[in-house]
């Protein structure tokens, strides 16, 4: 029954990959950064697949998975900005969205009570867009990619981050309004 620990082990490995990925970006070792990024993406896909297909869900894993995702995105975007590959304002939009979501969850917990958190479809799309953007940007350091494509992809990142952030705010504000006083 060791397989039941597989999803959590994969999530923990993704947490542990954030630091090497950031260091590789800062050292301008983009080929290795791309490889580590693919590995982190694979662990994300595999932990979700193994949890669903094998039925090995845990509260620990459900809580840890979004933390691993957010840490990976935070480290990647901050290091991309530090390396001068993106503007700091773009990193701030991405990281700011996650900060708003986390603060909102903490406020909900403190003011309303416990909740079952789940990623919205728009949030999942946003994560996929952010990952694709990071892959594109790292690949652009190794092969020629038109600057217009990178600029367009950055615009899509901003739009998806803002849209999914607003979606979370609306969804959880409605839930808070409906559940006020029930706890």
Coordinates of N, CA and C in Angstrom, one line a residue:
X1 N 0.8 -1.2 0.0 CA 0.0 0.0 0.0 C 0.9 1.3 0.0
X2 N 2.1 1.1 -0.4 CA 3.0 2.3 -0.4 C 2.5 3.3 -1.5
X3 N 1.8 2.8 -2.5 CA 1.3 3.7 -3.5 C 0.4 4.8 -3.0
X4 N -0.3 4.5 -1.8 CA -1.2 5.6 -1.3 C -0.4 6.8 -0.9
X5 N 0.9 6.7 -0.7 CA 1.7 7.9 -0.4 C 2.3 8.6 -1.6
X6 N 2.1 8.0 -2.8 CA 2.6 8.5 -4.0 C 2.2 10.0 -4.3
X7 N 0.9 10.3 -4.3 CA 0.5 11.7 -4.6 C 1.2 12.7 -3.7
X8 N 1.2 12.4 -2.4 CA 1.9 13.4 -1.4 C 3.4 13.4 -1.7
X9 N 4.0 12.3 -2.0 CA 5.5 12.3 -2.3 C 5.8 13.1 -3.5
X10 N 4.9 13.1 -4.5 CA 5.1 13.8 -5.7 C 4.9 15.3 -5.4
X11 N 3.9 15.7 -4.6 CA 3.7 17.1 -4.2 C 4.9 17.6 -3.4
X12 N 5.4 16.8 -2.5 CA 6.6 17.3 -1.7 C 7.8 17.4 -2.6
X13 N 7.9 16.5 -3.6 CA 9.1 16.7 -4.5 C 8.9 18.0 -5.3
X14 N 7.7 18.4 -5.7 CA 7.5 19.7 -6.4 C 7.9 20.8 -5.5
X15 N 7.5 20.7 -4.2 CA 8.0 21.8 -3.3 C 9.5 21.9 -3.2
X16 N 10.2 20.7 -3.2 CA 11.6 20.7 -3.2 C 12.3 21.2 -4.4
X17 N 11.6 21.1 -5.6 CA 12.1 21.5 -6.8 C 12.1 23.1 -7.0
X18 N 11.4 23.8 -6.2 CA 11.2 25.2 -6.4 C 12.6 25.9 -6.2
X19 N 13.3 25.6 -5.2 CA 14.6 26.2 -5.0 C 15.6 26.0 -6.1
X20 N 15.8 24.7 -6.5 CA 16.8 24.5 -7.6 C 16.3 25.2 -8.9
X21 N 15.0 25.2 -9.2 CA 14.6 25.9 -10.4 C 14.9 27.4 -10.3
X22 N 14.6 28.0 -9.2 CA 15.0 29.4 -9.0 C 16.5 29.7 -9.1
X23 N 17.3 28.9 -8.5 CA 18.7 29.0 -8.6 C 19.2 28.9 -10.0
X24 N 18.7 27.9 -10.8 CA 19.1 27.7 -12.2 C 18.7 29.0 -13.0
X25 N 17.6 29.5 -12.8 CA 17.2 30.7 -13.5 C 18.1 31.9 -13.2
X26 N 18.4 32.1 -11.9 CA 19.3 33.1 -11.5 C 20.7 33.0 -12.0
X27 N 21.1 31.7 -12.2 CA 22.5 31.4 -12.7 C 22.5 31.4 -14.3
X28 N 21.3 31.7 -14.9 CA 21.2 31.7 -16.3 C 21.5 30.4 -17.0
X29 N 21.2 29.3 -16.2 CA 21.3 27.9 -16.8 C 19.9 27.5 -17.2
X30 N 19.5 28.1 -18.3 CA 18.1 28.0 -18.8 C 17.7 26.6 -19.3
X31 N 18.7 25.9 -19.8 CA 18.4 24.5 -20.3 C 18.1 23.6 -19.1
X32 N 18.9 23.7 -18.0 CA 18.6 22.9 -16.8 C 17.3 23.4 -16.1
X33 N 17.1 24.7 -16.1 CA 15.9 25.3 -15.5 C 14.7 24.7 -16.2
X34 N 14.7 24.7 -17.6 CA 13.6 24.1 -18.3 C 13.4 22.6 -18.0
X35 N 14.5 21.9 -17.8 CA 14.4 20.5 -17.5 C 13.7 20.3 -16.1
X36 N 14.2 21.1 -15.1 CA 13.6 21.0 -13.8 C 12.2 21.5 -13.8
X37 N 11.9 22.5 -14.6 CA 10.5 23.0 -14.7 C 9.6 21.9 -15.3
X38 N 10.1 21.2 -16.3 CA 9.3 20.1 -16.8 C 9.1 19.0 -15.8
X39 N 10.1 18.7 -15.0 CA 10.0 17.7 -14.0 C 9.0 18.1 -12.9
X40 N 9.0 19.4 -12.5 CA 8.0 19.9 -11.6 C 6.6 19.8 -12.2
X41 N 6.5 20.1 -13.4 CA 5.1 20.0 -14.1 C 4.7 18.6 -14.2
X42 N 5.6 17.7 -14.4 CA 5.2 16.3 -14.5 C 4.8 15.8 -13.1
X43 N 5.4 16.2 -12.0 CA 5.0 15.8 -10.7 C 3.6 16.3 -10.4
X44 N 3.3 17.5 -10.9 CA 2.0 18.1 -10.7 C 0.9 17.3 -11.4
X45 N 1.2 16.9 -12.6 CA 0.2 16.1 -13.4 C 0.1 14.7 -12.8
X46 N 1.2 14.1 -12.4 CA 1.2 12.8 -11.8 C 0.5 12.7 -10.5
X47 N 0.7 13.7 -9.6 CA 0.1 13.6 -8.3 C -1.4 13.7 -8.4
X48 N -1.9 14.6 -9.3 CA -3.3 14.7 -9.5 C -3.9 13.4 -10.1
X49 N -3.2 12.9 -11.1 CA -3.6 11.7 -11.8 C -3.7 10.5 -10.8
X50 N -2.6 10.3 -10.0 CA -2.5 9.2 -9.1 C -3.5 9.3 -8.0
X51 N -3.8 10.5 -7.5 CA -4.8 10.7 -6.5 C -6.2 10.4 -7.0
X52 N -6.5 10.8 -8.2 CA -7.8 10.5 -8.8 C -7.9 9.1 -9.2
X53 N -7.0 8.5 -9.9 CA -7.1 7.2 -10.4 C -7.0 6.1 -9.4
X54 N -6.1 6.3 -8.4 CA -5.9 5.4 -7.3 C -6.8 5.6 -6.1
X55 N -7.4 6.8 -6.1 CA -8.3 7.1 -5.0 C -7.6 7.4 -3.7
X56 N -6.4 7.9 -3.8 CA -5.6 8.2 -2.6 C -5.6 9.6 -2.3
X57 N -6.7 10.1 -1.8 CA -6.9 11.5 -1.4 C -6.6 11.6 0.0
X58 N -6.0 12.7 0.4 CA -5.8 13.0 1.8 C -6.0 14.5 2.0
X59 N -6.4 14.9 3.2 CA -6.5 16.3 3.6 C -5.2 17.0 3.5
X60 N -4.1 16.3 3.9 CA -2.8 16.8 3.8 C -2.4 17.1 2.4
X61 N -2.6 16.2 1.5 CA -2.3 16.4 0.1 C -3.1 17.5 -0.5
X62 N -4.4 17.5 -0.2 CA -5.3 18.6 -0.7 C -4.8 20.0 -0.3
X63 N -4.3 20.1 0.9 CA -3.8 21.4 1.4 C -2.4 21.7 0.8
X64 N -1.6 20.7 0.7 CA -0.2 20.9 0.2 C -0.1 21.2 -1.2
X65 N -1.0 20.6 -2.0 CA -0.9 20.7 -3.5 C -0.9 22.2 -3.9
X66 N -1.9 23.0 -3.5 CA -1.9 24.4 -3.9 C -0.7 25.2 -3.3
X67 N -0.2 24.8 -2.2 CA 0.9 25.5 -1.6 C 2.1 25.2 -2.5
X68 N 2.3 24.0 -2.9 CA 3.4 23.6 -3.8 C 3.3 24.4 -5.1
X69 N 2.1 24.5 -5.7 CA 1.9 25.3 -6.9 C 2.2 26.7 -6.7
X70 N 1.8 27.3 -5.7 CA 2.0 28.7 -5.4 C 3.4 29.0 -5.2
X71 N 4.1 28.1 -4.4 CA 5.5 28.3 -4.2 C 6.3 28.3 -5.5
X72 N 6.0 27.3 -6.3 CA 6.7 27.1 -7.6 C 6.5 28.4 -8.4
X73 N 5.3 28.9 -8.5 CA 5.0 30.1 -9.3 C 5.7 31.3 -8.7
X74 N 5.6 31.4 -7.4 CA 6.2 32.6 -6.7 C 7.7 32.6 -7.0
X75 N 8.4 31.5 -6.8 CA 9.8 31.4 -7.0 C 10.2 31.7 -8.5
X76 N 9.5 31.0 -9.3 CA 9.8 31.2 -10.8 C 9.6 32.6 -11.3
X77 N 8.5 33.2 -11.0 CA 8.3 34.6 -11.5 C 9.2 35.6 -10.8
X78 N 9.5 35.4 -9.5 CA 10.4 36.3 -8.9 C 11.8 36.2 -9.4
X79 N 12.2 35.0 -9.7 CA 13.6 34.7 -10.3 C 13.6 35.2 -11.7
X80 N 12.6 35.0 -12.5 CA 12.6 35.5 -13.8 C 12.7 37.0 -13.8
X81 N 12.0 37.7 -12.9 CA 12.1 39.1 -12.8 C 13.5 39.5 -12.3
X82 N 14.1 38.8 -11.4 CA 15.4 39.1 -10.9 C 16.5 39.0 -12.0
X83 N 16.3 38.0 -12.8 CA 17.2 37.7 -13.9 C 17.0 38.7 -15.1
X84 N 15.9 39.6 -15.0 CA 15.7 40.5 -16.0 C 14.9 40.0 -17.2
X85 N 14.3 38.8 -17.1 CA 13.6 38.2 -18.2 C 12.2 38.7 -18.3
X86 N 11.6 39.1 -17.2 CA 10.3 39.8 -17.2 C 10.4 41.0 -16.4
X87 N 9.5 41.9 -16.5 CA 9.4 43.1 -15.7 C 8.8 42.7 -14.3
X88 N 9.2 43.5 -13.3 CA 8.8 43.2 -12.0 C 7.3 43.4 -11.8
X89 N 6.7 44.3 -12.6 CA 5.2 44.4 -12.5 C 4.5 43.2 -12.9
X90 N 5.0 42.4 -13.8 CA 4.3 41.1 -14.2 C 4.4 40.1 -13.1
X91 N 5.6 40.0 -12.5 CA 5.7 39.1 -11.3 C 4.8 39.6 -10.2
X92 N 4.7 40.9 -10.0 CA 3.8 41.4 -9.0 C 2.3 41.1 -9.2
X93 N 1.9 41.1 -10.5 CA 0.5 40.7 -10.8 C 0.3 39.3 -10.4
X94 N 1.2 38.4 -10.8 CA 1.0 37.0 -10.6 C 1.1 36.7 -9.1
X95 N 2.1 37.2 -8.4 CA 2.3 36.9 -7.0 C 1.1 37.6 -6.2
X96 N 0.8 38.8 -6.6 CA -0.3 39.6 -5.9 C -1.6 38.8 -6.0
X97 N -1.9 38.2 -7.1 CA -3.2 37.4 -7.2 C -3.1 36.3 -6.1
X98 N -2.0 35.6 -6.0 CA -1.9 34.5 -5.0 C -2.0 35.0 -3.6
X99 N -1.4 36.2 -3.3 CA -1.5 36.8 -2.0 C -2.9 37.2 -1.7
X100 N -3.7 37.7 -2.6 CA -5.1 38.1 -2.4 C -5.9 36.8 -2.1
X101 N -5.6 35.8 -2.8 CA -6.4 34.5 -2.6 C -6.1 33.9 -1.2
X102 N -4.8 33.9 -0.8 CA -4.4 33.4 0.5 C -5.0 34.2 1.6
X103 N -4.9 35.5 1.5 CA -5.5 36.4 2.5 C -7.0 36.3 2.6
X104 N -7.6 36.1 1.4 CA -9.1 35.9 1.4 C -9.4 34.7 2.1
X105 N -8.7 33.6 1.9 CA -9.0 32.3 2.5 C -8.8 32.4 4.1
X106 N -7.7 33.1 4.5 CA -7.5 33.3 5.9 C -8.6 34.1 6.5
X107 N -9.1 35.2 5.9 CA -10.2 36.0 6.4 C -11.5 35.2 6.5
X108 N -11.7 34.4 5.4 CA -12.9 33.5 5.4 C -12.9 32.6 6.6
X109 N -11.7 32.0 6.8 CA -11.6 31.0 7.9 C -11.8 31.7 9.3
X110 N -11.2 32.9 9.4 CA -11.3 33.6 10.7 C -12.7 34.2 10.9
X111 N -13.4 34.7 9.9 CA -14.7 35.4 10.0 C -15.9 34.5 9.8
X112 N -15.8 33.5 9.0 CA -16.9 32.7 8.6 C -16.8 31.3 9.2
X113 N -15.6 30.7 9.0 CA -15.4 29.3 9.5 C -14.7 28.4 8.5
X114 N -14.6 27.1 8.8 CA -13.9 26.2 8.0 C -14.6 26.1 6.6
X115 N -13.8 25.7 5.6 CA -14.3 25.6 4.3 C -13.5 24.5 3.5
X116 N -14.1 24.0 2.5 CA -13.5 23.1 1.6 C -13.0 23.9 0.4
X117 N -11.7 24.0 0.2 CA -11.2 24.9 -0.8 C -10.9 24.0 -2.1
X118 N -11.3 24.5 -3.2 CA -11.0 23.8 -4.4 C -10.7 24.8 -5.5
X119 N -9.8 24.4 -6.4 CA -9.4 25.3 -7.5 C -10.6 25.4 -8.5
X120 N -10.9 26.6 -8.9 CA -11.9 26.8 -9.9 C -11.4 26.5 -11.3
X121 N -12.3 26.2 -12.2 CA -11.8 25.9 -13.6 C -10.9 27.1 -14.2
X122 N -11.3 28.3 -13.9 CA -10.6 29.4 -14.3 C -9.2 29.5 -13.7
X123 N -9.1 29.1 -12.4 CA -7.8 29.1 -11.7 C -6.9 28.0 -12.3
X124 N -7.5 26.9 -12.7 CA -6.7 25.8 -13.3 C -6.2 26.3 -14.7
X125 N -7.0 27.0 -15.4 CA -6.6 27.5 -16.7 C -5.5 28.5 -16.5
X126 N -5.6 29.4 -15.5 CA -4.6 30.4 -15.1 C -3.3 29.7 -14.8
X127 N -3.3 28.7 -14.1 CA -2.0 27.9 -13.7 C -1.4 27.4 -15.0
X128 N -2.2 26.8 -15.9 CA -1.7 26.2 -17.1 C -1.1 27.4 -18.0
X129 N -1.7 28.5 -18.0 CA -1.2 29.6 -18.8 C 0.1 30.1 -18.2
X130 N 0.2 30.2 -16.9 CA 1.5 30.7 -16.2 C 2.6 29.7 -16.5
X131 N 2.3 28.4 -16.4 CA 3.3 27.4 -16.6 C 3.8 27.5 -18.1
X132 N 2.8 27.6 -19.0 CA 3.2 27.6 -20.4 C 4.0 28.9 -20.7
X133 N 3.7 30.0 -20.1 CA 4.5 31.2 -20.2 C 5.9 31.0 -19.8
X134 N 6.1 30.4 -18.6 CA 7.4 30.2 -18.1 C 8.2 29.3 -19.0
X135 N 7.6 28.2 -19.5 CA 8.2 27.3 -20.5 C 8.7 28.1 -21.7
X136 N 7.7 28.9 -22.2 CA 8.0 29.7 -23.4 C 9.2 30.6 -23.2
X137 N 9.2 31.3 -22.0 CA 10.2 32.3 -21.7 C 11.6 31.6 -21.5
X138 N 11.6 30.5 -20.9 CA 12.9 29.7 -20.7 C 13.4 29.2 -22.0
X139 N 12.4 28.7 -22.8 CA 12.8 28.2 -24.2 C 13.3 29.3 -25.0
X140 N 12.8 30.5 -24.9 CA 13.2 31.7 -25.7 C 14.7 32.0 -25.3
X141 N 15.2 31.6 -24.2 CA 16.6 31.8 -23.9 C 17.5 30.9 -24.6
X142 N 16.9 29.8 -25.2 CA 17.7 28.7 -25.8 C 17.5 28.8 -27.3
X143 N 16.4 29.2 -27.8 CA 16.1 29.2 -29.2 C 15.4 30.5 -29.5
X144 N 15.4 30.9 -30.8 CA 14.8 32.2 -31.2 C 13.3 32.1 -31.1
X145 N 12.7 33.0 -30.3 CA 11.2 33.1 -30.2 C 10.9 34.6 -30.5
X146 N 10.0 34.8 -31.3 CA 9.6 36.2 -31.6 C 9.2 37.0 -30.4
X147 N 9.8 38.2 -30.2 CA 9.5 39.0 -29.0 C 8.0 39.3 -28.9
X148 N 7.3 39.4 -30.0 CA 5.9 39.7 -30.0 C 5.1 38.6 -29.4
X149 N 5.6 37.3 -29.6 CA 4.9 36.2 -29.0 C 5.1 36.2 -27.5
X150 N 6.3 36.6 -27.0 CA 6.5 36.7 -25.6 C 5.6 37.8 -25.0
X151 N 5.6 38.9 -25.7 CA 4.7 40.0 -25.2 C 3.3 39.7 -25.2
X152 N 2.8 39.0 -26.2 CA 1.4 38.5 -26.2 C 1.1 37.5 -25.1
X153 N 2.1 36.6 -24.9 CA 1.9 35.6 -23.8 C 1.9 36.3 -22.5
X154 N 2.7 37.3 -22.3 CA 2.7 38.1 -21.0 C 1.3 38.7 -20.8
X155 N 0.8 39.3 -21.9 CA -0.6 39.9 -21.8 C -1.6 38.9 -21.4
X156 N -1.5 37.7 -21.9 CA -2.5 36.6 -21.6 C -2.3 36.2 -20.1
X157 N -1.1 36.2 -19.6 CA -0.8 35.9 -18.2 C -1.5 36.9 -17.3
X158 N -1.4 38.2 -17.7 CA -2.0 39.2 -16.9 C -3.5 39.1 -16.9
X159 N -4.1 38.9 -18.1 CA -5.5 38.8 -18.2 C -6.0 37.6 -17.4
X160 N -5.4 36.5 -17.5 CA -5.9 35.3 -16.8 C -5.7 35.4 -15.3
X161 N -4.6 36.0 -14.9 CA -4.4 36.2 -13.4 C -5.4 37.1 -12.9
X162 N -5.7 38.2 -13.5 CA -6.7 39.2 -13.1 C -8.1 38.5 -13.1
X163 N -8.4 37.8 -14.2 CA -9.8 37.2 -14.3 C -10.0 36.1 -13.2
X164 N -9.0 35.3 -13.0 CA -9.1 34.2 -12.0 C -9.1 34.8 -10.6
X165 N -8.4 35.9 -10.4 CA -8.4 36.5 -9.1 C -9.8 37.1 -8.8
X166 N -10.3 37.8 -9.8 CA -11.7 38.4 -9.6 C -12.7 37.2 -9.4
X167 N -12.5 36.1 -10.1 CA -13.4 35.0 -10.0 C -13.4 34.5 -8.6
X168 N -12.2 34.3 -8.0 CA -12.1 33.9 -6.6 C -12.8 34.8 -5.7
X169 N -12.5 36.1 -5.8 CA -13.1 37.1 -5.0 C -14.6 37.0 -5.0
X170 N -15.2 37.0 -6.2 CA -16.6 36.9 -6.4 C -17.2 35.6 -5.8
X171 N -16.6 34.5 -6.1 CA -17.1 33.2 -5.6 C -17.1 33.1 -4.1
X172 N -15.9 33.5 -3.5 CA -15.8 33.4 -2.0 C -16.6 34.5 -1.3
X173 N -16.7 35.7 -1.9 CA -17.6 36.7 -1.3 C -19.0 36.2 -1.2
X174 N -19.5 35.6 -2.3 CA -20.9 35.1 -2.3 C -21.0 34.0 -1.2
X175 N -20.1 33.1 -1.1 CA -20.1 32.0 -0.1 C -20.1 32.6 1.3
X176 N -19.3 33.6 1.5 CA -19.2 34.3 2.8 C -20.5 34.9 3.1
X177 N -21.1 35.6 2.2 CA -22.4 36.2 2.4 C -23.5 35.2 2.7
X178 N -23.5 34.1 2.0 CA -24.5 33.0 2.2 C -24.3 32.3 3.6
X179 N -23.0 32.2 4.0 CA -22.7 31.5 5.2 C -22.5 32.3 6.5
X180 N -22.7 33.6 6.3 CA -22.5 34.5 7.5 C -23.5 34.1 8.6
X181 N -23.0 34.1 9.8 CA -23.9 33.8 10.9 C -24.2 32.3 11.1
X182 N -23.9 31.5 10.2 CA -24.2 30.0 10.3 C -23.2 29.3 11.2
X183 N -22.0 29.9 11.3 CA -21.0 29.2 12.1 C -21.1 29.5 13.5

